[in-house]
XYZ file of C-alpha atoms in Angstrom:
637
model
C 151.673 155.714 78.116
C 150.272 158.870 75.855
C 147.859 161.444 76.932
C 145.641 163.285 74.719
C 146.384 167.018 74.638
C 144.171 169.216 76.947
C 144.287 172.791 77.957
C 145.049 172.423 81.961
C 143.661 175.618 82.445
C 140.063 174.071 82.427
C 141.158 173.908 86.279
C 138.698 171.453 88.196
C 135.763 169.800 88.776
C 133.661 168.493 91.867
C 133.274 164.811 92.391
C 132.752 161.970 94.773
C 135.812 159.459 94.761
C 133.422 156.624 93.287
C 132.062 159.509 90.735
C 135.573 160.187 89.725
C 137.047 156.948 89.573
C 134.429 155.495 87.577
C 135.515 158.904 84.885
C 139.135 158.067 85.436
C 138.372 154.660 84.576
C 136.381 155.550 81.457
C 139.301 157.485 80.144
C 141.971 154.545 79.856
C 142.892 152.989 77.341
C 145.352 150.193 76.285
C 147.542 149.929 72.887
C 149.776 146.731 71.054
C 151.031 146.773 67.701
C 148.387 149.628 66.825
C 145.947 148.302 68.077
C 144.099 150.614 71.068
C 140.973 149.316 73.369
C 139.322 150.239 76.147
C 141.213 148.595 78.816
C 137.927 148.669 81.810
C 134.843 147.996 79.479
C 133.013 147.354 82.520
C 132.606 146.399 86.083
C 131.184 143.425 87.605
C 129.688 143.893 91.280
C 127.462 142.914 94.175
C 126.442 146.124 96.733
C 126.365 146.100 100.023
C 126.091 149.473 102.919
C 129.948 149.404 102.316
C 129.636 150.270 98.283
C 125.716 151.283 97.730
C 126.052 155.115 98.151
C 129.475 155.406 96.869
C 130.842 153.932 93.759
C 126.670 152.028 93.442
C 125.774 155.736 92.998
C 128.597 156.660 90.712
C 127.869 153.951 88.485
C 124.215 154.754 88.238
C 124.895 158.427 87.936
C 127.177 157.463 84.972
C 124.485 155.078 83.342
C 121.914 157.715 83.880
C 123.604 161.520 83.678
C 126.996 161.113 82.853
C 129.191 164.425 82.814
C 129.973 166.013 79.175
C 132.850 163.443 77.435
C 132.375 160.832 80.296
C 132.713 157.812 78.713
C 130.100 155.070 79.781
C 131.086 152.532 82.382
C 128.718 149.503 82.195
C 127.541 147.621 85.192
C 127.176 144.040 85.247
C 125.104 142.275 88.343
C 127.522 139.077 89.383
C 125.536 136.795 92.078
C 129.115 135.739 93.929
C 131.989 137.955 94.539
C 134.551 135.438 93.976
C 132.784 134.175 90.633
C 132.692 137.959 89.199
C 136.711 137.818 89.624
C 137.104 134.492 87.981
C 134.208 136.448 84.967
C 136.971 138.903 84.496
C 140.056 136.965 84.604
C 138.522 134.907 81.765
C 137.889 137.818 79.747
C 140.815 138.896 79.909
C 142.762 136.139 79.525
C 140.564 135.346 76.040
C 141.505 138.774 75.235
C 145.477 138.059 75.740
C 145.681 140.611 78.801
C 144.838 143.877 76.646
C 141.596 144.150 78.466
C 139.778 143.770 81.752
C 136.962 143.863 84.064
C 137.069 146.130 87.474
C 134.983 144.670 90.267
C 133.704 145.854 93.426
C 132.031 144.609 96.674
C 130.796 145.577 99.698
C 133.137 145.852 103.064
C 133.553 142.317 105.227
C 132.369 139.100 103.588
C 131.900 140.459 100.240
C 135.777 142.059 99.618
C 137.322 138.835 100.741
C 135.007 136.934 99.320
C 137.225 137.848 96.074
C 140.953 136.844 97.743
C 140.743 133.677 96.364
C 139.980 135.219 92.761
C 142.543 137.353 93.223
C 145.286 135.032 94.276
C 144.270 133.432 91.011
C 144.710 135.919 89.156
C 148.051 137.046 90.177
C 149.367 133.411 89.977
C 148.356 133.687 86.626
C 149.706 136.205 85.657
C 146.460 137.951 84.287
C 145.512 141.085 84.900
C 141.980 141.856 86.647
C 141.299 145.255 88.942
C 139.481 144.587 92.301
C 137.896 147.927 94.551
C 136.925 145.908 97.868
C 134.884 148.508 100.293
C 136.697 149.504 103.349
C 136.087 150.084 106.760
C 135.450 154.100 107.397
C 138.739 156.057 107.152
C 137.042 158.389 110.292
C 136.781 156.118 112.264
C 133.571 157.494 113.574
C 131.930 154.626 113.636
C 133.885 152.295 114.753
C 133.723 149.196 114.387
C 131.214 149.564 111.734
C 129.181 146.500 110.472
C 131.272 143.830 109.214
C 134.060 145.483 110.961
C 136.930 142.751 112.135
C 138.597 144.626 115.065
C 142.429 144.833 115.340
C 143.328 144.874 119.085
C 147.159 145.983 118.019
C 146.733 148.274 115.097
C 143.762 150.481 114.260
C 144.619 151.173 110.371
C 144.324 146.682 109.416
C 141.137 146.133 108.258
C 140.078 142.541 106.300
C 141.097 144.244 103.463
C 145.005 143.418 104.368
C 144.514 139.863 103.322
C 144.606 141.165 99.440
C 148.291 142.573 99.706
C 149.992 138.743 99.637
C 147.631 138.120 96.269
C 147.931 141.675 94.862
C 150.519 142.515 92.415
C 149.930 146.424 93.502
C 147.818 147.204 96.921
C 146.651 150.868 97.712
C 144.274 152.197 100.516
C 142.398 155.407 99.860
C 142.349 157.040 102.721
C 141.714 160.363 101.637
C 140.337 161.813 98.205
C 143.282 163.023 96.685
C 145.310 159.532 97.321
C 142.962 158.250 94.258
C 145.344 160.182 91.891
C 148.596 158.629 92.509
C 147.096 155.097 93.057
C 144.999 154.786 90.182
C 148.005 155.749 87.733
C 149.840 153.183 89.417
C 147.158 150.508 89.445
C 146.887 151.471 85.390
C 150.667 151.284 85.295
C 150.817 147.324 86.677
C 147.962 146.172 84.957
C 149.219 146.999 81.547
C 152.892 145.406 82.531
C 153.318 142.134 81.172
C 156.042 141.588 83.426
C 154.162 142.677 86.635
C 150.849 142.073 86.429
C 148.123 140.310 87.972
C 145.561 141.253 90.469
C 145.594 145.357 91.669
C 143.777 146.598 94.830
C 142.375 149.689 95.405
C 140.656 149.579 99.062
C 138.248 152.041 99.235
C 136.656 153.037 102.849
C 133.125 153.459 102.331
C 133.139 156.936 103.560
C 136.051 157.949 101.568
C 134.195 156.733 98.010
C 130.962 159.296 98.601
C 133.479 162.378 99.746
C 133.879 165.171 97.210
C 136.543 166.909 96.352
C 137.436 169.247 93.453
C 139.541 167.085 91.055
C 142.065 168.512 88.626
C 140.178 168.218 85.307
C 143.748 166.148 83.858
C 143.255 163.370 85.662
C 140.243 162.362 83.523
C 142.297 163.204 79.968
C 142.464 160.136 78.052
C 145.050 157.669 78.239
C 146.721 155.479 76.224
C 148.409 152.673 77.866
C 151.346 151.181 75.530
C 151.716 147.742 76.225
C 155.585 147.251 75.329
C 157.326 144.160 73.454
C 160.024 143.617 75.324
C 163.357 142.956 72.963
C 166.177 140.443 73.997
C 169.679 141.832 74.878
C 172.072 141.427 71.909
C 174.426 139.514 74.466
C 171.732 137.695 75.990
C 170.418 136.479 72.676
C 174.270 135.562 71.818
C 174.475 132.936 74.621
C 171.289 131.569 74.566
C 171.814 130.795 70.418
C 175.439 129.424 71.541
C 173.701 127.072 74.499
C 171.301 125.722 71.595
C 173.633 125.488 68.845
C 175.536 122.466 71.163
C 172.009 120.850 71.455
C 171.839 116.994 70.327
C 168.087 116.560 72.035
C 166.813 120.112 72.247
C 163.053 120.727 73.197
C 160.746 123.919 73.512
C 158.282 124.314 76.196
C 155.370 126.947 75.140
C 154.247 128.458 78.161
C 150.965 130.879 78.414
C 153.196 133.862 77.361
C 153.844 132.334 73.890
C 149.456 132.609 73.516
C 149.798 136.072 75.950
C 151.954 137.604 73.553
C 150.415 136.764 70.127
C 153.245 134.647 69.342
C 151.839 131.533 67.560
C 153.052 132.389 64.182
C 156.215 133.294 65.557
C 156.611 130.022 67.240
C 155.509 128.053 64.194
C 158.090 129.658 61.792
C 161.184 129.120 64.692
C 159.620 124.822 64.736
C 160.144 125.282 60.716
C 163.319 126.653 60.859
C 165.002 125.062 63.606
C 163.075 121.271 63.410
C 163.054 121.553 67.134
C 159.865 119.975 69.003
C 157.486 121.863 70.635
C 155.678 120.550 73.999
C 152.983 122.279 75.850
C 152.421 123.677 79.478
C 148.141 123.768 80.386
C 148.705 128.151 79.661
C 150.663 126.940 76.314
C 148.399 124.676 74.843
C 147.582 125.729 71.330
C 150.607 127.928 71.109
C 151.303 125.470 68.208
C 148.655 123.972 66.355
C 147.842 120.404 67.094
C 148.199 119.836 63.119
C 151.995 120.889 63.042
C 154.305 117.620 62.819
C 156.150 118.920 65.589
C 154.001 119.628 67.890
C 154.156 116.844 70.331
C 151.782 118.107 73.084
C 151.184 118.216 76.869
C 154.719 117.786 79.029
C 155.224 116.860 82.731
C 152.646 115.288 85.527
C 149.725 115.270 83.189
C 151.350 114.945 79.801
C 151.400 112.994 77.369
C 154.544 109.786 77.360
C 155.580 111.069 73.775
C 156.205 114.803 75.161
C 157.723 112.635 78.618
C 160.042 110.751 77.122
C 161.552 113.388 74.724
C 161.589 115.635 78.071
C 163.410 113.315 79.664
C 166.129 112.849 77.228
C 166.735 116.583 76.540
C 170.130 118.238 76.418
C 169.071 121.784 76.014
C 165.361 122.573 76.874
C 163.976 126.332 75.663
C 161.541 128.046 77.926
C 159.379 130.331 76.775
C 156.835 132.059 78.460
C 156.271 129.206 80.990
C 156.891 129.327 84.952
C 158.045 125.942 85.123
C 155.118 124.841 87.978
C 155.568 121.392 89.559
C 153.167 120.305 86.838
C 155.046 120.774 84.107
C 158.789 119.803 85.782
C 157.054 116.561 86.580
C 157.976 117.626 90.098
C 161.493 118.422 89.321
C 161.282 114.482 88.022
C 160.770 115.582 84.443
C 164.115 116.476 82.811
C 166.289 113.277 83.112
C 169.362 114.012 81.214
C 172.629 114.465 83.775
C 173.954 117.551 81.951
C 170.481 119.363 80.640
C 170.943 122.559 80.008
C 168.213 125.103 79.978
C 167.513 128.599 78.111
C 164.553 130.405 79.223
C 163.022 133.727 76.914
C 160.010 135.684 79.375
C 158.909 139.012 80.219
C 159.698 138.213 83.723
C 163.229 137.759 84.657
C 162.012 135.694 87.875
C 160.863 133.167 85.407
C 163.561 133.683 82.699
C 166.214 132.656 85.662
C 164.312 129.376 86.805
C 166.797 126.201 86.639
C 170.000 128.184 86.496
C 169.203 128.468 83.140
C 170.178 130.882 80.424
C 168.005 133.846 80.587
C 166.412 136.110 78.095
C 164.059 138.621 79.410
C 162.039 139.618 76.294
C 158.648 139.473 74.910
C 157.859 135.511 73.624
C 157.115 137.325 69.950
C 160.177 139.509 69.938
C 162.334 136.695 71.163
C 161.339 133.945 68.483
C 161.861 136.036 66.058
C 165.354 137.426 67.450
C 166.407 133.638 68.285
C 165.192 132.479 64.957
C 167.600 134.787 63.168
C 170.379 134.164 65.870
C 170.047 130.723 64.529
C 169.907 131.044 61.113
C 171.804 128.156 59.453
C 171.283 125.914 62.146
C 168.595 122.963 62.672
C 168.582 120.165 65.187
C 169.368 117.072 63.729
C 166.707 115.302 61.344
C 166.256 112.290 63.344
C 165.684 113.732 66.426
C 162.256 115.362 65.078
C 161.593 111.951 62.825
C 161.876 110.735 66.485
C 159.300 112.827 67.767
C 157.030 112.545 65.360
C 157.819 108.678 66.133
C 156.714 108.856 69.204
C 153.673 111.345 68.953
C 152.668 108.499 66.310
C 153.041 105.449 69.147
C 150.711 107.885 71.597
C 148.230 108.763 69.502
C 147.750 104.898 68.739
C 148.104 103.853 72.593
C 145.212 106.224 73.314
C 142.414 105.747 71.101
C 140.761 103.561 73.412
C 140.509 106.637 75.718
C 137.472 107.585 73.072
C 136.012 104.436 72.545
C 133.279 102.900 74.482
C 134.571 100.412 77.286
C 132.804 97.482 78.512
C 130.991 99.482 81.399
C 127.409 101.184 81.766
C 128.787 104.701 82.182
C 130.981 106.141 78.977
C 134.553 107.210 80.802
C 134.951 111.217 80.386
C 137.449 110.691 77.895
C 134.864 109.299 75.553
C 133.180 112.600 76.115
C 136.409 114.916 75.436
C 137.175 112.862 72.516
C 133.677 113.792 70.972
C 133.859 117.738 72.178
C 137.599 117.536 70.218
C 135.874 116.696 66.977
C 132.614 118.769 67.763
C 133.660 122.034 68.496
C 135.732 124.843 65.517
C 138.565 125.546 66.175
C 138.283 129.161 67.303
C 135.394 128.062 69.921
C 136.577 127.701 73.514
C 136.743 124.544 76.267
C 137.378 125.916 79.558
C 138.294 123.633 82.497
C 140.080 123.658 85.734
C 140.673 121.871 88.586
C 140.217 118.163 89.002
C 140.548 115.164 86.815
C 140.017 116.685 83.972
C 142.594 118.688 83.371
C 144.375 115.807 83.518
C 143.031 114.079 80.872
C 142.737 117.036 78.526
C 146.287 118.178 78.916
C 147.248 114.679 77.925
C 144.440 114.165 75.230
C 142.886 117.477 73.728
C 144.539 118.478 70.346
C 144.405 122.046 70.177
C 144.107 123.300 66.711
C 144.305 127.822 67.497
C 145.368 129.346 70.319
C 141.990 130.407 71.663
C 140.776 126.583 71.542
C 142.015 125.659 74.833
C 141.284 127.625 78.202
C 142.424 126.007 81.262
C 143.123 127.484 84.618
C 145.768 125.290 86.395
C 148.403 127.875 87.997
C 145.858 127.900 90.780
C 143.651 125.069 89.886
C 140.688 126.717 91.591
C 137.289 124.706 91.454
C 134.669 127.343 90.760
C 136.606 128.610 87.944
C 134.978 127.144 84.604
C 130.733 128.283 84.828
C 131.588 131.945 85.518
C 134.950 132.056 83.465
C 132.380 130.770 80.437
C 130.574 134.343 80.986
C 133.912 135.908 80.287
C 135.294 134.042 78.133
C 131.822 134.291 75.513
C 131.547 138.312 76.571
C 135.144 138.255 74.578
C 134.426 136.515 72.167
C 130.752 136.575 71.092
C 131.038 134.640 68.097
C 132.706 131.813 69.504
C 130.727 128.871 71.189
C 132.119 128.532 74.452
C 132.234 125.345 76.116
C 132.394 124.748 79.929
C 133.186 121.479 80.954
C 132.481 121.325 84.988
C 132.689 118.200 87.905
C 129.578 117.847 89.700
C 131.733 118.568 92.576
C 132.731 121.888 90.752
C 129.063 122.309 90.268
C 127.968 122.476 93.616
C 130.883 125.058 94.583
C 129.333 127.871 92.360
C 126.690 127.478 90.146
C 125.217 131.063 90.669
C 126.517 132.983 87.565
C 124.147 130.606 85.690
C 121.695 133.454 86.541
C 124.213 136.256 85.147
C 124.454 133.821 82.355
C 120.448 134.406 81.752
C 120.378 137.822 82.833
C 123.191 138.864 80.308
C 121.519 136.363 77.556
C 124.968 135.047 76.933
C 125.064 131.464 74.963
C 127.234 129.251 76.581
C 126.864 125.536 76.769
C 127.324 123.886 80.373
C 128.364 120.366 79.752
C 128.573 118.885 83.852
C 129.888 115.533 84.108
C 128.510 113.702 87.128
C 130.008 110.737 88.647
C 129.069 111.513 92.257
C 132.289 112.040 93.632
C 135.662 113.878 93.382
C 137.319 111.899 90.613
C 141.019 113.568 90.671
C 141.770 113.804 94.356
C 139.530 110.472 94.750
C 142.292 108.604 92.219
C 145.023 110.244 93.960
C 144.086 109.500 97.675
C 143.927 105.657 96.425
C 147.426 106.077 95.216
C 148.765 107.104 97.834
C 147.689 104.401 100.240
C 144.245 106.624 101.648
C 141.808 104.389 100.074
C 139.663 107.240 98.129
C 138.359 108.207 101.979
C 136.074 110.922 101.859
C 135.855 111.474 98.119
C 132.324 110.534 97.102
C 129.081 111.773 97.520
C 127.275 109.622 99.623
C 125.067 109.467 102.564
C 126.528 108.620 106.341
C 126.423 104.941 106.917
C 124.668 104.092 109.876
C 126.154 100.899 110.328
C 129.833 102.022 109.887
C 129.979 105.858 110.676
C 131.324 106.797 107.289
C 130.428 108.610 104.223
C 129.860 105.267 102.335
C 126.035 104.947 102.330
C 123.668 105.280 99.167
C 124.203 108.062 96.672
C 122.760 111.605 97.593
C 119.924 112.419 95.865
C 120.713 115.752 94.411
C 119.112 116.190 90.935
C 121.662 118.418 89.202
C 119.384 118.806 85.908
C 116.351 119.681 88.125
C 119.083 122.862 89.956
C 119.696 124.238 86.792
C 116.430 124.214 84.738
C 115.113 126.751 88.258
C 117.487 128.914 86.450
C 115.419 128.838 83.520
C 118.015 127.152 80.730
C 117.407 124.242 78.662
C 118.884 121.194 80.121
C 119.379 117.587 78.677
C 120.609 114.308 80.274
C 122.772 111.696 78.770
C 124.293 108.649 79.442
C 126.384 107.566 76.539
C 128.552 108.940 73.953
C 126.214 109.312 70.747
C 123.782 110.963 73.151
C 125.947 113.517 73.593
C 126.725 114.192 70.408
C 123.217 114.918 69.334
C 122.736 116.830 72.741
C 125.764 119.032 71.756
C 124.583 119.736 68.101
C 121.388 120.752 69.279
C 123.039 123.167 71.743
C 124.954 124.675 69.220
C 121.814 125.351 67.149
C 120.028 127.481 70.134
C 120.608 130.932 70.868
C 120.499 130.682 74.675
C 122.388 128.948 77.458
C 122.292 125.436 77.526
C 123.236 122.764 80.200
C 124.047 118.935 79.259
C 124.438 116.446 81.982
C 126.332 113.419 81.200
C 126.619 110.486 83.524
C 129.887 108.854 83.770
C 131.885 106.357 85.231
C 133.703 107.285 88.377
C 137.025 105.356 87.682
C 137.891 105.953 84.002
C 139.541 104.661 82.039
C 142.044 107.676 81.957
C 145.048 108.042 79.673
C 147.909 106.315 80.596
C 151.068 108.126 82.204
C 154.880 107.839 82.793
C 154.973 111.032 84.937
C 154.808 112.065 88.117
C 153.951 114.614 90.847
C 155.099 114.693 94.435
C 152.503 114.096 97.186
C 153.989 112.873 100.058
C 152.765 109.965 101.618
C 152.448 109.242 105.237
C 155.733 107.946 106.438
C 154.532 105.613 109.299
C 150.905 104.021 109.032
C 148.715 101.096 110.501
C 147.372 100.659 106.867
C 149.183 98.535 104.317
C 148.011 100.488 101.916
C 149.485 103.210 103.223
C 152.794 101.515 103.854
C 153.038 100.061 100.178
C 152.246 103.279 99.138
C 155.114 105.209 100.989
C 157.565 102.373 99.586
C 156.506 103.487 96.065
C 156.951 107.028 96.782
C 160.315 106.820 98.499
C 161.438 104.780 94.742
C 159.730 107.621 93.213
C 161.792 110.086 95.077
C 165.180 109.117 93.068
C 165.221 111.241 90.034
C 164.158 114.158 91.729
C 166.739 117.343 91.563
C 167.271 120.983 91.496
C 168.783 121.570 87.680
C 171.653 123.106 88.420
């Protein structure tokens, strides 16, 4: 961090908390490779009695009659407090962690209405800053509105439920705490290593007290987001541990896209031949067009990036976490004496699978291997078998994008058309569900800003208000949600932020009246698809399997006051999607598909336990394929 010079004998200055932390916040800045940003452009929020009068009043004074070199602090009005925090994890994200949204909410429903956002964000690893309102520090009134009583300690308050899902947690009791706690919250958002979601809880009486603030704490500051460098010795063994390798493979985590580290990556494939395979964060680290780039690994990868996975001797980490996703459920790596060498920013991640570790920056570390390595390539066939295989997939799959003999096109049809439809610095952002699936196993990611998927905490919700963020990053990029009807329904409300803002994004919801992913699964494991579609209650058999609801999903959003268009096939789409592109507001497309697929084919797997005594027989076939499914499974020791 660097601080502009001031003379501290301008002594003080008289402020609320919420006035001064909305000037503190104004003053910071954050700085990579020479390049320096604001690092809060904004804040997102909903008020309520608990935030109104305090930082409400401090963000209007500051949009109104802001103090002399107060920088501005926009306000942006979000309609759902866990959909602002999903807005701002997108943004950042897009903007590879340099930058971020604050966001606030009123005490009670409205602070932990953002918990789930902010576990998100701190599994993640992204960095967002959240100021929930707090109970009154007092104690006056007590319990105040909204107030969730603690019988054994009077200092818990709702609020408490954020320090599990915060990478830094702070309560402001009094003014002067502010100081000490905002450095710090600056301090872990700006670590690569450390950060994720930071808490400041601020009592609602606390943010309208004044107090007369030293006039340093609102110098600006610079931020200096580091590069972590690899350890000569470090760097040693893991270039010994590779040099053995027969089979090697890389896995490009969301650190190698965090970190700007594409070209990087793309000049260590070149010079060491070894293939590249891609977590749902990593996708895109490596351009789809690179001969080596073999694409999505583990449960929803692709059987090219599978089968080289599972015949790897030495398997290089970098900037991955390793989730159950991409391990396959520890199922993945096959080969009885694979070894593994992990570079990240994070030594709890660099240490994963008793592996070699490297704690460094993905950049710094390419480059540092690369060079570490100089001489030395994997051998030729083993990438001419790669490509081999990448070949066989790509072949096995087309009929993923072709019509099928059914009424409804299959969402892959639809994917397969967005691939070729949308530049390849424009955005697809998708979470939880089915479709991740597919598009983990499918997409072909030609930048590192193509492909925006949340699935470290595959939160449904996600996509409609991370497409505000994602577009308020990058304005000149079409961004591209792709949502579930069943994602619809969860949170639809930042459409009208959407149209308030007069952001362009283009909606495309695929309805097939049901939970697709978890529907697929529960018939898999023996459950019959049992409470998975959306369907009225059957008065003849008690259970959900009666007509189809009649919810008119085009007919919800047009009350928002976008253009919508309905499709039911393929080439319908296409000309719906074109004449999106041409508009310059929102736009919603609603494509009817088939429930049941086709999806891509898989040789992976992912560890659901199935019930291990049932009156079913599909339940009991099920648990006998499970148990067979069990064998590979092992810690990599």
């Amino acid at each position: 961090m660097s601080v502009t010079p001031q003379d501290p004998s301008q002594g003080t200055v008289r402020l609320t908390v919420g006035q001064a932390l909305v000037r503190f916040l104004a003053a910071q800045y954050s700085e990579r490779d020479g390049i320096r940003e604001r690092l809060i452009p904004g804040v997102f929020g909903i008020f309520g009695h608990g935030n109104v009068a305090g930082l409400g009043q401090a963000l209007l004074q500051n949009a109104i009659d802001p103090a002399d070199g107060e920088g501005q602090m926009p306000f942006y009005q979000a309609r759902n407090e866990q959909n602002m925090v999903h807005t701002a994890v997108a943004y950042a994200r897009t903007k590879n962690r340099m930058q971020t949204f604050a966001c606030t909410a009123s005490i009670g429903p409205g602070s932990t209405n953002m918990v789930t956002g902010a576990a998100l964000a701190t599994v993640d690893r992204i960095p967002v800053l959240l100021l929930p309102s707090d109970i009154f520090a007092t104690r006056t009134v007590d319990p105040v509105l909204q107030q969730l009583e603690d019988e054994t300690a009077g200092d818990v308050s709702v609020n408490d439920a954020f320090r599990p899902v915060s990478r830094y947690f702070d309560r402001i009791s009094r003014p002067e705490q502010l100081i000490p706690a905002a450095l710090q919250a600056m301090r872990v958002l700006t670590d690569p290593a450390e950060t994720g979601a930071v808490t400041l809880s601020l009592p609602q009486d606390v943010q309208a007290e004044a107090f007369d603030w030293p006039r340093e704490f609102f110098r600006e500051r610079t931020w200096h987001v580091a590069r972590a460098v690899p350890e000569p010795a470090a760097l040693d063994r893991a270039a010994q541990v590779i040099r053995s390798a027969k089979k090697p493979v890389l896995i490009a985590g969301g650190g190698v896209i965090y970190a700007e580290a594409s070209e990087a990556l793309a000049a260590f494939t070149d010079a060491t031949g070894i293939p590249v395979l891609d977590t749902q964060a990593g996708k895109g680290a490596l351009s789809a067009g690179h001969p080596l780039c073999i694409g999505g690994v583990g449960a929803t990868g692709n059987n090219a990036a599978n089968e080289l996975a599972a015949g790897a001797d030495v398997v290089i980490g970098v900037g991955t976490r390793y989730t159950d996703f991409t391990t396959a459920s520890h199922t993945a790596f096959r080969n009885p004496g694979v070894r593994f060498v992990n570079l990240n920013v994070k030594a709890f991640d660099a240490a994963k699978h008793s592996a070699t570790m490297v704690v460094t920056d993905a950049r710094a570390g390419l480059e540092a291997l690369a060079a570490a390595l100089e001489g030395w390539t994997a051998p030729a066939e083993h990438g001419e078998h790669a490509q081999q295989l990448r070949a066989e997939w790509e072949e096995l799959v087309k009929p993923c994008f072709e019509p099928h003999d059914q009424e409804l096109p299959a969402q892959t049809e639809i994917f397969g058309a967005l691939n070729e439809l949308m530049g390849d610095e424009d955005i697809v952002i998708n979470a939880a569900g089915s479709m991740p699936g597919d598009l983990q196993a499918l997409w072909k990611a030609r930048s590192p800003i193509q492909y925006h998927l949340e699935y470290g905490y595959s939160c449904m919700g996600y996509e409609l208000p991370a497409s505000l963020g994602a577009k308020m990053a990058r304005p000149d990029s079409e961004v591209v949600a792709i949502i579930g009807d069943g994602t619809f329904q969860m949170a639809p409300q930042e459409i009208a932020t959407i149209v308030a803002e007069r952001m362009k994004v283009i909606l495309v919801i695929l309805q097939n009246h049901g939970w697709s992913s978890i529907g697929a699964l529960s018939e898999s494991r023996g459950s019959q698809r049992f409470g998975t579609k959306y369907r009225m209650r059957n008065q003849d058999s008690g259970l959900l399997d009666g007509e189809k609801l009649p919810f008119d999903i085009p007919a919800n959003i047009r009350s928002y006051g976008i253009e919508v268009e309905e499709v039911s096939d393929t080439a319908a789409f296409r000309e719906a999607y074109r004449r999106a592109e041409t508009r310059d507001q929102a736009t919603a497309i609603v494509v009817n598909t088939d429930l049941y697929g086709p999806n891509p084919p898989g040789n992976s797997w992912w560890d659901v336990p199935v019930a291990a005594v049932s009156t079913l027989e599909s339940t009991r076939q099920a648990r006998t394929e499970y148990e067979q499914s069990l064998e590979p499974q092992r810690h990599y020791l």
